Amino acid sequence: MELRLKKLILYRLIITTVTLLMGLFFQLEGISAFWGPYAFFYFLIFLVYGTTVIFALLIRKRKARDLTFLIYSQTTADALIITGIIYITAGSASVFTPLYILAILEAGVLLERKGGLMAASVCSIYYALLLGLEHYWVIPSLTPRLPYHNVVLLYTLFVYILAFYLSGYLTGYLAEEVRKSGKELTKSREDFSRLEAFNRDVIQSMQSGLLTVDRKGQISFLNKAGEKILDIRTSQIKDRPITDLFLDLNQDFQEGLRSRMETAFQRHDGEEIKLGLSISSLKDHRGNKVGQIITFQDLTLIKEMEESMRRSEKLATIGQLAAGIAHEIRNPLASISGAIQLLKEEKEEGESSQRLMEIILAESGRLNRLITDFLLYAQPPKLNKKKVDVGALVDNTLEVFSRSPQWTKGIKLTKIMEPNITISADPQQLEQVLWNLFINAVDAMEGKGVLEVKVHKDGKGQAVTLMVADTGKGISPKDINNIFDPFFTTKEGGSGLGLSIVHKIVEIHGGDIAVESRPDRGTTFILTFPTS
């Protein structure tokens, strides 16, 4: 209300100024609009200016509940000043009588119907008193007396009073409707803003990526989860074709003939992730299709888990088969080896025979080691879990390995191990895991490089991470998914069981193993075990 009151004070000043200019114009042109002295007219005009200034100052000091009284006071004063102007400008014949309407409009706009009717009543009383007092010579008339009949006087008074009340009522009614409409509009805007904010928060809080495409197939929106999954910003892809983002997006999926598909996506950092995409139509409030909505999730971890399960099932099947084969082969090999040893001790039949027997013995030993590894993989020894200090176990294994034939002087060793980290494990099997990983690392570096071993707990202290890294030739992308498969090897003369055994032992300990490798940048094996 205070703001509207200030605006109306401004309008009041404008109207008063216009009235002043009209008086000056009449005076300069010699038009007979005033029957009294012009000085009295100007006094009334400047009285309006003065009261306006006073009301403006009071508005600044008064509280909201006092504004109604100020408006009534201002309206009453305005009506009184207008009555004075009418009195000196021909009274009942004055051209300024419609100024009453302005005072009524002022009250009606500010105080609605109640204020409008009150102002109409005040103006009616003032105007009736003026006409009555002037007609019956109670006050001196400043104009020549006109031969008014009582009926004419009453008719004039009735017309003006009716106009006053109609103006007050209509102005107040319109002001009330405007106020109600304003409140409803404000409430609608607030509801819309809240709904818009809620929808925005829901979309931005989703864990899945959400992307919208317009009718032209151009990207129009990507939520925060989508930016995080794809490692990209909306500004980088906005208004670009969807096929620029997902290269293998087929036509059936784009046209909505298929609602789901899976695709590979390569992020800016070079990492390739697996995405599951779902598509649906984007429609406006009329139900017309205006684009498409594509939601997507990062399935990389799920795919890795599925692959791990398939690998475990495959390894279990092969393990059962391997156990049977190993038992069938090992006994004949022992007999062959024993017979050849007796033959060698009994007599020598020449250099070629001696060489042949040495080869047979060597191959028998290699075959025996292969079978031994096979049995270790197929039927690992029963777990004999103890509380194992991981750091001490790593130190002991490295000390023994550094004296083995596989170790070379060109290899530099780096150890970063947190102290007093223990897990519940079989120390012999864990030592076997480390030994196999060290052999692979040394072979990959071909006699020169850095072997790095790290042991630490995760941030919550619920798991222990053992990392073995080398700076060797790395593993090619096409081979990295097969390195834990039995008999898969890229080394000449390798059995292909070393990493399969490592995987098996880590698995039966309730741990997890992952590998990170790039060609010519080395390989890192990350083993995770639950804390003891």
PDB file of C-alpha atoms in Angstrom, residues 222-507:
ATOM      1  CA  LEU A 222      22.452 -32.596 -20.053  1.00  0.00           C
ATOM      2  CA  ASN A 223      22.129 -32.923 -16.282  1.00  0.00           C
ATOM      3  CA  LYS A 224      25.000 -32.889 -13.758  1.00  0.00           C
ATOM      4  CA  ALA A 225      25.107 -36.669 -13.373  1.00  0.00           C
ATOM      5  CA  GLY A 226      25.398 -36.983 -17.150  1.00  0.00           C
ATOM      6  CA  GLU A 227      28.250 -34.469 -17.205  1.00  0.00           C
ATOM      7  CA  LYS A 228      30.053 -36.476 -14.513  1.00  0.00           C
ATOM      8  CA  ILE A 229      29.529 -39.839 -16.228  1.00  0.00           C
ATOM      9  CA  LEU A 230      30.638 -38.587 -19.650  1.00  0.00           C
ATOM     10  CA  ASP A 231      33.309 -36.232 -18.256  1.00  0.00           C
ATOM     11  CA  ILE A 232      31.944 -33.423 -20.423  1.00  0.00           C
ATOM     12  CA  ARG A 233      30.145 -30.095 -19.991  1.00  0.00           C
ATOM     13  CA  THR A 234      26.765 -29.199 -21.435  1.00  0.00           C
ATOM     14  CA  SER A 235      28.248 -26.142 -23.162  1.00  0.00           C
ATOM     15  CA  GLN A 236      30.607 -28.428 -25.110  1.00  0.00           C
ATOM     16  CA  ILE A 237      27.815 -30.477 -26.695  1.00  0.00           C
ATOM     17  CA  LYS A 238      24.782 -28.156 -26.707  1.00  0.00           C
ATOM     18  CA  ASP A 239      23.142 -27.841 -30.147  1.00  0.00           C
ATOM     19  CA  ARG A 240      25.366 -30.614 -31.532  1.00  0.00           C
ATOM     20  CA  PRO A 241      23.874 -33.744 -33.158  1.00  0.00           C
ATOM     21  CA  ILE A 242      23.362 -36.646 -30.764  1.00  0.00           C
ATOM     22  CA  THR A 243      25.385 -38.862 -33.104  1.00  0.00           C
ATOM     23  CA  ASP A 244      28.452 -36.704 -32.404  1.00  0.00           C
ATOM     24  CA  LEU A 245      28.253 -37.823 -28.777  1.00  0.00           C
ATOM     25  CA  PHE A 246      27.221 -41.450 -29.245  1.00  0.00           C
ATOM     26  CA  LEU A 247      28.835 -42.500 -32.503  1.00  0.00           C
ATOM     27  CA  ASP A 248      27.171 -45.904 -32.833  1.00  0.00           C
ATOM     28  CA  LEU A 249      23.644 -44.767 -32.003  1.00  0.00           C
ATOM     29  CA  ASN A 250      21.584 -46.722 -34.519  1.00  0.00           C
ATOM     30  CA  GLN A 251      18.611 -45.419 -36.461  1.00  0.00           C
ATOM     31  CA  ASP A 252      16.095 -47.739 -34.784  1.00  0.00           C
ATOM     32  CA  PHE A 253      17.036 -46.362 -31.381  1.00  0.00           C
ATOM     33  CA  GLN A 254      16.879 -42.736 -32.542  1.00  0.00           C
ATOM     34  CA  GLU A 255      13.423 -43.288 -34.047  1.00  0.00           C
ATOM     35  CA  GLY A 256      12.186 -44.928 -30.851  1.00  0.00           C
ATOM     36  CA  LEU A 257      11.765 -48.391 -32.385  1.00  0.00           C
ATOM     37  CA  ARG A 258      14.093 -49.687 -29.672  1.00  0.00           C
ATOM     38  CA  SER A 259      13.783 -48.390 -26.127  1.00  0.00           C
ATOM     39  CA  ARG A 260      17.108 -49.701 -24.783  1.00  0.00           C
ATOM     40  CA  MET A 261      20.613 -50.316 -26.036  1.00  0.00           C
ATOM     41  CA  GLU A 262      24.180 -50.546 -24.783  1.00  0.00           C
ATOM     42  CA  THR A 263      27.128 -48.710 -26.241  1.00  0.00           C
ATOM     43  CA  ALA A 264      30.772 -47.924 -25.532  1.00  0.00           C
ATOM     44  CA  PHE A 265      31.822 -44.332 -24.862  1.00  0.00           C
ATOM     45  CA  GLN A 266      35.365 -42.994 -24.744  1.00  0.00           C
ATOM     46  CA  ARG A 267      35.883 -40.129 -22.305  1.00  0.00           C
ATOM     47  CA  HIS A 268      38.347 -37.287 -22.764  1.00  0.00           C
ATOM     48  CA  ASP A 269      40.837 -38.968 -20.427  1.00  0.00           C
ATOM     49  CA  GLY A 270      40.971 -41.975 -22.750  1.00  0.00           C
ATOM     50  CA  GLU A 271      38.955 -44.282 -20.484  1.00  0.00           C
ATOM     51  CA  GLU A 272      36.318 -46.330 -22.263  1.00  0.00           C
ATOM     52  CA  ILE A 273      33.108 -46.938 -20.336  1.00  0.00           C
ATOM     53  CA  LYS A 274      30.035 -49.038 -21.029  1.00  0.00           C
ATOM     54  CA  LEU A 275      26.704 -47.200 -21.094  1.00  0.00           C
ATOM     55  CA  GLY A 276      23.144 -48.455 -20.912  1.00  0.00           C
ATOM     56  CA  LEU A 277      20.771 -46.083 -22.772  1.00  0.00           C
ATOM     57  CA  SER A 278      16.977 -45.740 -22.571  1.00  0.00           C
ATOM     58  CA  ILE A 279      14.937 -43.470 -24.832  1.00  0.00           C
ATOM     59  CA  SER A 280      11.443 -42.007 -24.582  1.00  0.00           C
ATOM     60  CA  SER A 281       9.499 -39.248 -26.293  1.00  0.00           C
ATOM     61  CA  LEU A 282       9.591 -35.679 -24.975  1.00  0.00           C
ATOM     62  CA  LYS A 283       6.139 -34.084 -25.278  1.00  0.00           C
ATOM     63  CA  ASP A 284       4.813 -30.595 -24.585  1.00  0.00           C
ATOM     64  CA  HIS A 285       1.706 -29.719 -22.532  1.00  0.00           C
ATOM     65  CA  ARG A 286      -0.507 -30.475 -25.535  1.00  0.00           C
ATOM     66  CA  GLY A 287       0.926 -33.938 -26.007  1.00  0.00           C
ATOM     67  CA  ASN A 288       2.846 -33.056 -29.155  1.00  0.00           C
ATOM     68  CA  LYS A 289       6.271 -34.645 -29.556  1.00  0.00           C
ATOM     69  CA  VAL A 290       8.984 -31.999 -29.329  1.00  0.00           C
ATOM     70  CA  GLY A 291      12.035 -34.211 -28.938  1.00  0.00           C
ATOM     71  CA  GLN A 292      13.429 -37.191 -27.075  1.00  0.00           C
ATOM     72  CA  ILE A 293      14.679 -37.957 -23.578  1.00  0.00           C
ATOM     73  CA  ILE A 294      17.683 -40.248 -23.236  1.00  0.00           C
ATOM     74  CA  THR A 295      18.617 -41.580 -19.806  1.00  0.00           C
ATOM     75  CA  PHE A 296      21.846 -43.493 -19.370  1.00  0.00           C
ATOM     76  CA  GLN A 297      23.859 -45.250 -16.671  1.00  0.00           C
ATOM     77  CA  ASP A 298      27.503 -46.216 -16.391  1.00  0.00           C
ATOM     78  CA  LEU A 299      27.476 -50.019 -16.649  1.00  0.00           C
ATOM     79  CA  THR A 300      31.255 -50.396 -16.552  1.00  0.00           C
ATOM     80  CA  LEU A 301      31.367 -51.743 -12.994  1.00  0.00           C
ATOM     81  CA  ILE A 302      28.385 -54.024 -13.603  1.00  0.00           C
ATOM     82  CA  LYS A 303      29.982 -55.378 -16.776  1.00  0.00           C
ATOM     83  CA  GLU A 304      33.230 -55.964 -14.913  1.00  0.00           C
ATOM     84  CA  MET A 305      31.328 -57.851 -12.208  1.00  0.00           C
ATOM     85  CA  GLU A 306      29.527 -59.930 -14.828  1.00  0.00           C
ATOM     86  CA  GLU A 307      32.847 -60.660 -16.510  1.00  0.00           C
ATOM     87  CA  SER A 308      34.353 -61.594 -13.152  1.00  0.00           C
ATOM     88  CA  MET A 309      31.475 -63.985 -12.474  1.00  0.00           C
ATOM     89  CA  ARG A 310      31.787 -65.571 -15.907  1.00  0.00           C
ATOM     90  CA  ARG A 311      35.529 -65.899 -15.367  1.00  0.00           C
ATOM     91  CA  SER A 312      34.986 -67.502 -11.958  1.00  0.00           C
ATOM     92  CA  GLU A 313      32.464 -69.960 -13.387  1.00  0.00           C
ATOM     93  CA  LYS A 314      34.803 -70.750 -16.245  1.00  0.00           C
ATOM     94  CA  LEU A 315      37.730 -71.207 -13.896  1.00  0.00           C
ATOM     95  CA  ALA A 316      35.681 -73.463 -11.635  1.00  0.00           C
ATOM     96  CA  THR A 317      34.754 -75.703 -14.561  1.00  0.00           C
ATOM     97  CA  ILE A 318      38.305 -75.842 -15.860  1.00  0.00           C
ATOM     98  CA  GLY A 319      39.582 -76.464 -12.331  1.00  0.00           C
ATOM     99  CA  GLN A 320      37.414 -79.518 -11.900  1.00  0.00           C
ATOM    100  CA  LEU A 321      38.574 -80.860 -15.235  1.00  0.00           C
ATOM    101  CA  ALA A 322      42.201 -80.047 -14.443  1.00  0.00           C
ATOM    102  CA  ALA A 323      42.102 -81.967 -11.167  1.00  0.00           C
ATOM    103  CA  GLY A 324      41.068 -85.143 -12.931  1.00  0.00           C
ATOM    104  CA  ILE A 325      43.627 -84.766 -15.717  1.00  0.00           C
ATOM    105  CA  ALA A 326      46.457 -83.986 -13.315  1.00  0.00           C
ATOM    106  CA  HIS A 327      45.859 -87.080 -11.202  1.00  0.00           C
ATOM    107  CA  GLU A 328      45.770 -89.278 -14.295  1.00  0.00           C
ATOM    108  CA  ILE A 329      49.030 -87.921 -15.713  1.00  0.00           C
ATOM    109  CA  ARG A 330      51.168 -87.441 -12.641  1.00  0.00           C
ATOM    110  CA  ASN A 331      51.627 -91.095 -11.716  1.00  0.00           C
ATOM    111  CA  PRO A 332      52.912 -92.238 -15.163  1.00  0.00           C
ATOM    112  CA  LEU A 333      55.291 -89.300 -15.197  1.00  0.00           C
ATOM    113  CA  ALA A 334      56.784 -90.410 -11.903  1.00  0.00           C
ATOM    114  CA  SER A 335      57.370 -93.881 -13.297  1.00  0.00           C
ATOM    115  CA  ILE A 336      58.970 -92.562 -16.478  1.00  0.00           C
ATOM    116  CA  SER A 337      61.240 -90.243 -14.534  1.00  0.00           C
ATOM    117  CA  GLY A 338      62.330 -93.043 -12.183  1.00  0.00           C
ATOM    118  CA  ALA A 339      63.066 -95.463 -15.006  1.00  0.00           C
ATOM    119  CA  ILE A 340      65.190 -92.948 -16.890  1.00  0.00           C
ATOM    120  CA  GLN A 341      67.155 -92.120 -13.761  1.00  0.00           C
ATOM    121  CA  LEU A 342      67.938 -95.840 -13.274  1.00  0.00           C
ATOM    122  CA  LEU A 343      68.948 -96.128 -16.910  1.00  0.00           C
ATOM    123  CA  LYS A 344      71.346 -93.209 -16.525  1.00  0.00           C
ATOM    124  CA  GLU A 345      72.950 -94.682 -13.416  1.00  0.00           C
ATOM    125  CA  GLU A 346      73.278 -98.176 -14.894  1.00  0.00           C
ATOM    126  CA  LYS A 347      75.384 -97.374 -17.960  1.00  0.00           C
ATOM    127  CA  GLU A 348      76.096 -94.770 -20.555  1.00  0.00           C
ATOM    128  CA  GLU A 349      75.610 -95.597 -24.215  1.00  0.00           C
ATOM    129  CA  GLY A 350      77.244 -92.592 -25.742  1.00  0.00           C
ATOM    130  CA  GLU A 351      76.999 -88.839 -25.701  1.00  0.00           C
ATOM    131  CA  SER A 352      73.730 -88.683 -27.670  1.00  0.00           C
ATOM    132  CA  SER A 353      71.986 -91.048 -25.281  1.00  0.00           C
ATOM    133  CA  GLN A 354      73.226 -89.019 -22.338  1.00  0.00           C
ATOM    134  CA  ARG A 355      71.946 -85.819 -23.939  1.00  0.00           C
ATOM    135  CA  LEU A 356      68.598 -87.414 -24.685  1.00  0.00           C
ATOM    136  CA  MET A 357      68.182 -88.616 -21.130  1.00  0.00           C
ATOM    137  CA  GLU A 358      68.994 -85.131 -19.818  1.00  0.00           C
ATOM    138  CA  ILE A 359      66.332 -83.640 -22.075  1.00  0.00           C
ATOM    139  CA  ILE A 360      63.826 -86.252 -20.914  1.00  0.00           C
ATOM    140  CA  LEU A 361      64.621 -85.511 -17.286  1.00  0.00           C
ATOM    141  CA  ALA A 362      64.358 -81.749 -17.849  1.00  0.00           C
ATOM    142  CA  GLU A 363      61.071 -82.021 -19.690  1.00  0.00           C
ATOM    143  CA  SER A 364      59.752 -84.421 -17.085  1.00  0.00           C
ATOM    144  CA  GLY A 365      60.636 -81.858 -14.429  1.00  0.00           C
ATOM    145  CA  ARG A 366      58.943 -79.068 -16.365  1.00  0.00           C
ATOM    146  CA  LEU A 367      55.896 -81.223 -16.903  1.00  0.00           C
ATOM    147  CA  ASN A 368      55.865 -82.072 -13.205  1.00  0.00           C
ATOM    148  CA  ARG A 369      55.997 -78.390 -12.315  1.00  0.00           C
ATOM    149  CA  LEU A 370      53.153 -77.721 -14.744  1.00  0.00           C
ATOM    150  CA  ILE A 371      51.064 -80.426 -13.152  1.00  0.00           C
ATOM    151  CA  THR A 372      51.962 -79.106  -9.710  1.00  0.00           C
ATOM    152  CA  ASP A 373      50.753 -75.646 -10.730  1.00  0.00           C
ATOM    153  CA  PHE A 374      47.706 -77.223 -12.270  1.00  0.00           C
ATOM    154  CA  LEU A 375      46.852 -78.960  -9.004  1.00  0.00           C
ATOM    155  CA  LEU A 376      47.540 -75.811  -7.017  1.00  0.00           C
ATOM    156  CA  TYR A 377      45.111 -73.980  -9.241  1.00  0.00           C
ATOM    157  CA  ALA A 378      42.502 -76.754  -9.431  1.00  0.00           C
ATOM    158  CA  GLN A 379      42.587 -77.766  -5.773  1.00  0.00           C
ATOM    159  CA  PRO A 380      44.255 -75.104  -3.632  1.00  0.00           C
ATOM    160  CA  PRO A 381      45.475 -76.350  -0.277  1.00  0.00           C
ATOM    161  CA  LYS A 382      43.115 -75.926   2.622  1.00  0.00           C
ATOM    162  CA  LEU A 383      43.329 -72.426   4.002  1.00  0.00           C
ATOM    163  CA  ASN A 384      45.350 -72.085   7.161  1.00  0.00           C
ATOM    164  CA  LYS A 385      44.483 -68.522   8.049  1.00  0.00           C
ATOM    165  CA  LYS A 386      46.547 -66.572  10.529  1.00  0.00           C
ATOM    166  CA  LYS A 387      47.009 -62.981  11.492  1.00  0.00           C
ATOM    167  CA  VAL A 388      49.559 -61.853   8.910  1.00  0.00           C
ATOM    168  CA  ASP A 389      51.600 -58.655   8.966  1.00  0.00           C
ATOM    169  CA  VAL A 390      51.405 -57.722   5.292  1.00  0.00           C
ATOM    170  CA  GLY A 391      54.480 -55.476   5.357  1.00  0.00           C
ATOM    171  CA  ALA A 392      56.657 -58.140   6.979  1.00  0.00           C
ATOM    172  CA  LEU A 393      55.436 -60.789   4.540  1.00  0.00           C
ATOM    173  CA  VAL A 394      56.246 -58.532   1.581  1.00  0.00           C
ATOM    174  CA  ASP A 395      59.725 -57.829   2.978  1.00  0.00           C
ATOM    175  CA  ASN A 396      60.480 -61.537   3.497  1.00  0.00           C
ATOM    176  CA  THR A 397      59.224 -62.502   0.035  1.00  0.00           C
ATOM    177  CA  LEU A 398      61.219 -59.725  -1.635  1.00  0.00           C
ATOM    178  CA  GLU A 399      64.350 -60.715   0.238  1.00  0.00           C
ATOM    179  CA  VAL A 400      64.100 -64.315  -0.993  1.00  0.00           C
ATOM    180  CA  PHE A 401      63.076 -63.276  -4.501  1.00  0.00           C
ATOM    181  CA  SER A 402      66.007 -60.857  -4.807  1.00  0.00           C
ATOM    182  CA  ARG A 403      68.332 -63.858  -4.428  1.00  0.00           C
ATOM    183  CA  SER A 404      66.518 -65.984  -7.003  1.00  0.00           C
ATOM    184  CA  PRO A 405      67.750 -66.527 -10.607  1.00  0.00           C
ATOM    185  CA  GLN A 406      64.886 -64.343 -11.943  1.00  0.00           C
ATOM    186  CA  TRP A 407      66.242 -61.206 -10.243  1.00  0.00           C
ATOM    187  CA  THR A 408      68.713 -58.970 -12.100  1.00  0.00           C
ATOM    188  CA  LYS A 409      70.828 -56.050 -10.968  1.00  0.00           C
ATOM    189  CA  GLY A 410      69.176 -53.697 -13.454  1.00  0.00           C
ATOM    190  CA  ILE A 411      65.936 -53.693 -11.461  1.00  0.00           C
ATOM    191  CA  LYS A 412      65.344 -50.985  -8.889  1.00  0.00           C
ATOM    192  CA  LEU A 413      63.053 -51.738  -5.965  1.00  0.00           C
ATOM    193  CA  THR A 414      60.693 -49.165  -4.383  1.00  0.00           C
ATOM    194  CA  LYS A 415      58.632 -49.912  -1.288  1.00  0.00           C
ATOM    195  CA  ILE A 416      55.948 -47.689   0.267  1.00  0.00           C
ATOM    196  CA  MET A 417      54.291 -49.536   3.126  1.00  0.00           C
ATOM    197  CA  GLU A 418      52.239 -48.378   6.072  1.00  0.00           C
ATOM    198  CA  PRO A 419      53.355 -50.121   9.276  1.00  0.00           C
ATOM    199  CA  ASN A 420      51.346 -52.583  11.374  1.00  0.00           C
ATOM    200  CA  ILE A 421      48.827 -53.556   8.695  1.00  0.00           C
ATOM    201  CA  THR A 422      47.470 -57.047   9.300  1.00  0.00           C
ATOM    202  CA  ILE A 423      44.975 -59.290   7.541  1.00  0.00           C
ATOM    203  CA  SER A 424      43.640 -62.771   8.156  1.00  0.00           C
ATOM    204  CA  ALA A 425      45.247 -64.965   5.475  1.00  0.00           C
ATOM    205  CA  ASP A 426      47.227 -68.095   4.714  1.00  0.00           C
ATOM    206  CA  PRO A 427      50.822 -66.774   4.656  1.00  0.00           C
ATOM    207  CA  GLN A 428      52.107 -69.503   2.312  1.00  0.00           C
ATOM    208  CA  GLN A 429      49.404 -68.885  -0.272  1.00  0.00           C
ATOM    209  CA  LEU A 430      49.819 -65.124   0.023  1.00  0.00           C
ATOM    210  CA  GLU A 431      53.542 -65.606  -0.503  1.00  0.00           C
ATOM    211  CA  GLN A 432      52.736 -67.612  -3.643  1.00  0.00           C
ATOM    212  CA  VAL A 433      50.646 -64.675  -4.910  1.00  0.00           C
ATOM    213  CA  LEU A 434      53.497 -62.215  -4.372  1.00  0.00           C
ATOM    214  CA  TRP A 435      56.038 -64.569  -5.944  1.00  0.00           C
ATOM    215  CA  ASN A 436      53.994 -64.992  -9.120  1.00  0.00           C
ATOM    216  CA  LEU A 437      53.402 -61.224  -9.406  1.00  0.00           C
ATOM    217  CA  PHE A 438      57.114 -60.486  -8.897  1.00  0.00           C
ATOM    218  CA  ILE A 439      58.060 -63.014 -11.605  1.00  0.00           C
ATOM    219  CA  ASN A 440      55.613 -61.435 -14.059  1.00  0.00           C
ATOM    220  CA  ALA A 441      56.885 -57.922 -13.268  1.00  0.00           C
ATOM    221  CA  VAL A 442      60.574 -58.894 -13.697  1.00  0.00           C
ATOM    222  CA  ASP A 443      59.865 -60.739 -16.953  1.00  0.00           C
ATOM    223  CA  ALA A 444      57.913 -57.747 -18.312  1.00  0.00           C
ATOM    224  CA  MET A 445      60.811 -55.360 -17.582  1.00  0.00           C
ATOM    225  CA  GLU A 446      63.343 -57.650 -19.341  1.00  0.00           C
ATOM    226  CA  GLY A 447      66.094 -57.031 -16.809  1.00  0.00           C
ATOM    227  CA  LYS A 448      65.759 -53.254 -16.376  1.00  0.00           C
ATOM    228  CA  GLY A 449      63.160 -51.079 -14.703  1.00  0.00           C
ATOM    229  CA  VAL A 450      61.464 -50.248 -11.398  1.00  0.00           C
ATOM    230  CA  LEU A 451      59.497 -52.686  -9.279  1.00  0.00           C
ATOM    231  CA  GLU A 452      57.192 -50.802  -6.910  1.00  0.00           C
ATOM    232  CA  VAL A 453      55.284 -52.331  -4.002  1.00  0.00           C
ATOM    233  CA  LYS A 454      52.752 -50.389  -1.908  1.00  0.00           C
ATOM    234  CA  VAL A 455      50.720 -51.444   1.114  1.00  0.00           C
ATOM    235  CA  HIS A 456      48.091 -49.183   2.709  1.00  0.00           C
ATOM    236  CA  LYS A 457      44.593 -49.084   4.152  1.00  0.00           C
ATOM    237  CA  ASP A 458      41.683 -47.394   2.427  1.00  0.00           C
ATOM    238  CA  GLY A 459      40.203 -44.139   3.743  1.00  0.00           C
ATOM    239  CA  LYS A 460      37.700 -45.903   6.037  1.00  0.00           C
ATOM    240  CA  GLY A 461      40.183 -48.511   7.269  1.00  0.00           C
ATOM    241  CA  GLN A 462      37.935 -51.390   6.160  1.00  0.00           C
ATOM    242  CA  ALA A 463      40.225 -52.834   3.488  1.00  0.00           C
ATOM    243  CA  VAL A 464      43.934 -53.315   2.822  1.00  0.00           C
ATOM    244  CA  THR A 465      45.344 -52.533  -0.624  1.00  0.00           C
ATOM    245  CA  LEU A 466      48.474 -54.290  -1.905  1.00  0.00           C
ATOM    246  CA  MET A 467      49.838 -52.865  -5.145  1.00  0.00           C
ATOM    247  CA  VAL A 468      52.573 -54.364  -7.327  1.00  0.00           C
ATOM    248  CA  ALA A 469      53.651 -52.176 -10.256  1.00  0.00           C
ATOM    249  CA  ASP A 470      56.356 -52.402 -12.907  1.00  0.00           C
ATOM    250  CA  THR A 471      57.662 -50.209 -15.693  1.00  0.00           C
ATOM    251  CA  GLY A 472      57.704 -52.974 -18.267  1.00  0.00           C
ATOM    252  CA  LYS A 473      56.190 -53.330 -21.691  1.00  0.00           C
ATOM    253  CA  GLY A 474      52.622 -53.461 -20.404  1.00  0.00           C
ATOM    254  CA  ILE A 475      49.665 -55.476 -21.637  1.00  0.00           C
ATOM    255  CA  SER A 476      47.839 -54.786 -24.867  1.00  0.00           C
ATOM    256  CA  PRO A 477      44.126 -53.849 -24.609  1.00  0.00           C
ATOM    257  CA  LYS A 478      43.081 -56.991 -26.482  1.00  0.00           C
ATOM    258  CA  ASP A 479      44.887 -59.237 -23.981  1.00  0.00           C
ATOM    259  CA  ILE A 480      44.107 -57.522 -20.681  1.00  0.00           C
ATOM    260  CA  ASN A 481      40.682 -59.161 -20.326  1.00  0.00           C
ATOM    261  CA  ASN A 482      42.197 -62.643 -20.736  1.00  0.00           C
ATOM    262  CA  ILE A 483      45.213 -62.520 -18.420  1.00  0.00           C
ATOM    263  CA  PHE A 484      43.457 -64.421 -15.617  1.00  0.00           C
ATOM    264  CA  ASP A 485      42.266 -67.205 -17.940  1.00  0.00           C
ATOM    265  CA  PRO A 486      44.024 -70.563 -17.434  1.00  0.00           C
ATOM    266  CA  PHE A 487      46.723 -71.348 -19.987  1.00  0.00           C
ATOM    267  CA  PHE A 488      46.620 -67.834 -21.429  1.00  0.00           C
ATOM    268  CA  THR A 489      50.157 -66.506 -21.729  1.00  0.00           C
ATOM    269  CA  THR A 490      52.154 -64.072 -23.819  1.00  0.00           C
ATOM    270  CA  LYS A 491      55.524 -65.362 -22.578  1.00  0.00           C
ATOM    271  CA  GLU A 492      57.494 -67.986 -24.426  1.00  0.00           C
ATOM    272  CA  GLY A 493      57.620 -71.145 -22.328  1.00  0.00           C
ATOM    273  CA  GLY A 494      55.050 -69.834 -19.836  1.00  0.00           C
ATOM    274  CA  SER A 495      52.400 -72.139 -18.462  1.00  0.00           C
ATOM    275  CA  GLY A 496      49.645 -69.544 -18.412  1.00  0.00           C
ATOM    276  CA  LEU A 497      48.667 -70.544 -14.877  1.00  0.00           C
ATOM    277  CA  GLY A 498      50.571 -68.020 -12.734  1.00  0.00           C
ATOM    278  CA  LEU A 499      47.965 -65.241 -12.762  1.00  0.00           C
ATOM    279  CA  SER A 500      45.115 -67.762 -12.698  1.00  0.00           C
ATOM    280  CA  ILE A 501      46.548 -69.103  -9.431  1.00  0.00           C
ATOM    281  CA  VAL A 502      46.906 -65.544  -8.122  1.00  0.00           C
ATOM    282  CA  HIS A 503      43.265 -64.822  -8.974  1.00  0.00           C
ATOM    283  CA  LYS A 504      42.117 -68.053  -7.351  1.00  0.00           C
ATOM    284  CA  ILE A 505      44.016 -67.469  -4.099  1.00  0.00           C
ATOM    285  CA  VAL A 506      42.868 -63.849  -3.815  1.00  0.00           C
ATOM    286  CA  GLU A 507      39.303 -64.948  -4.467  1.00  0.00           C
TER     287      GLU A 507
END
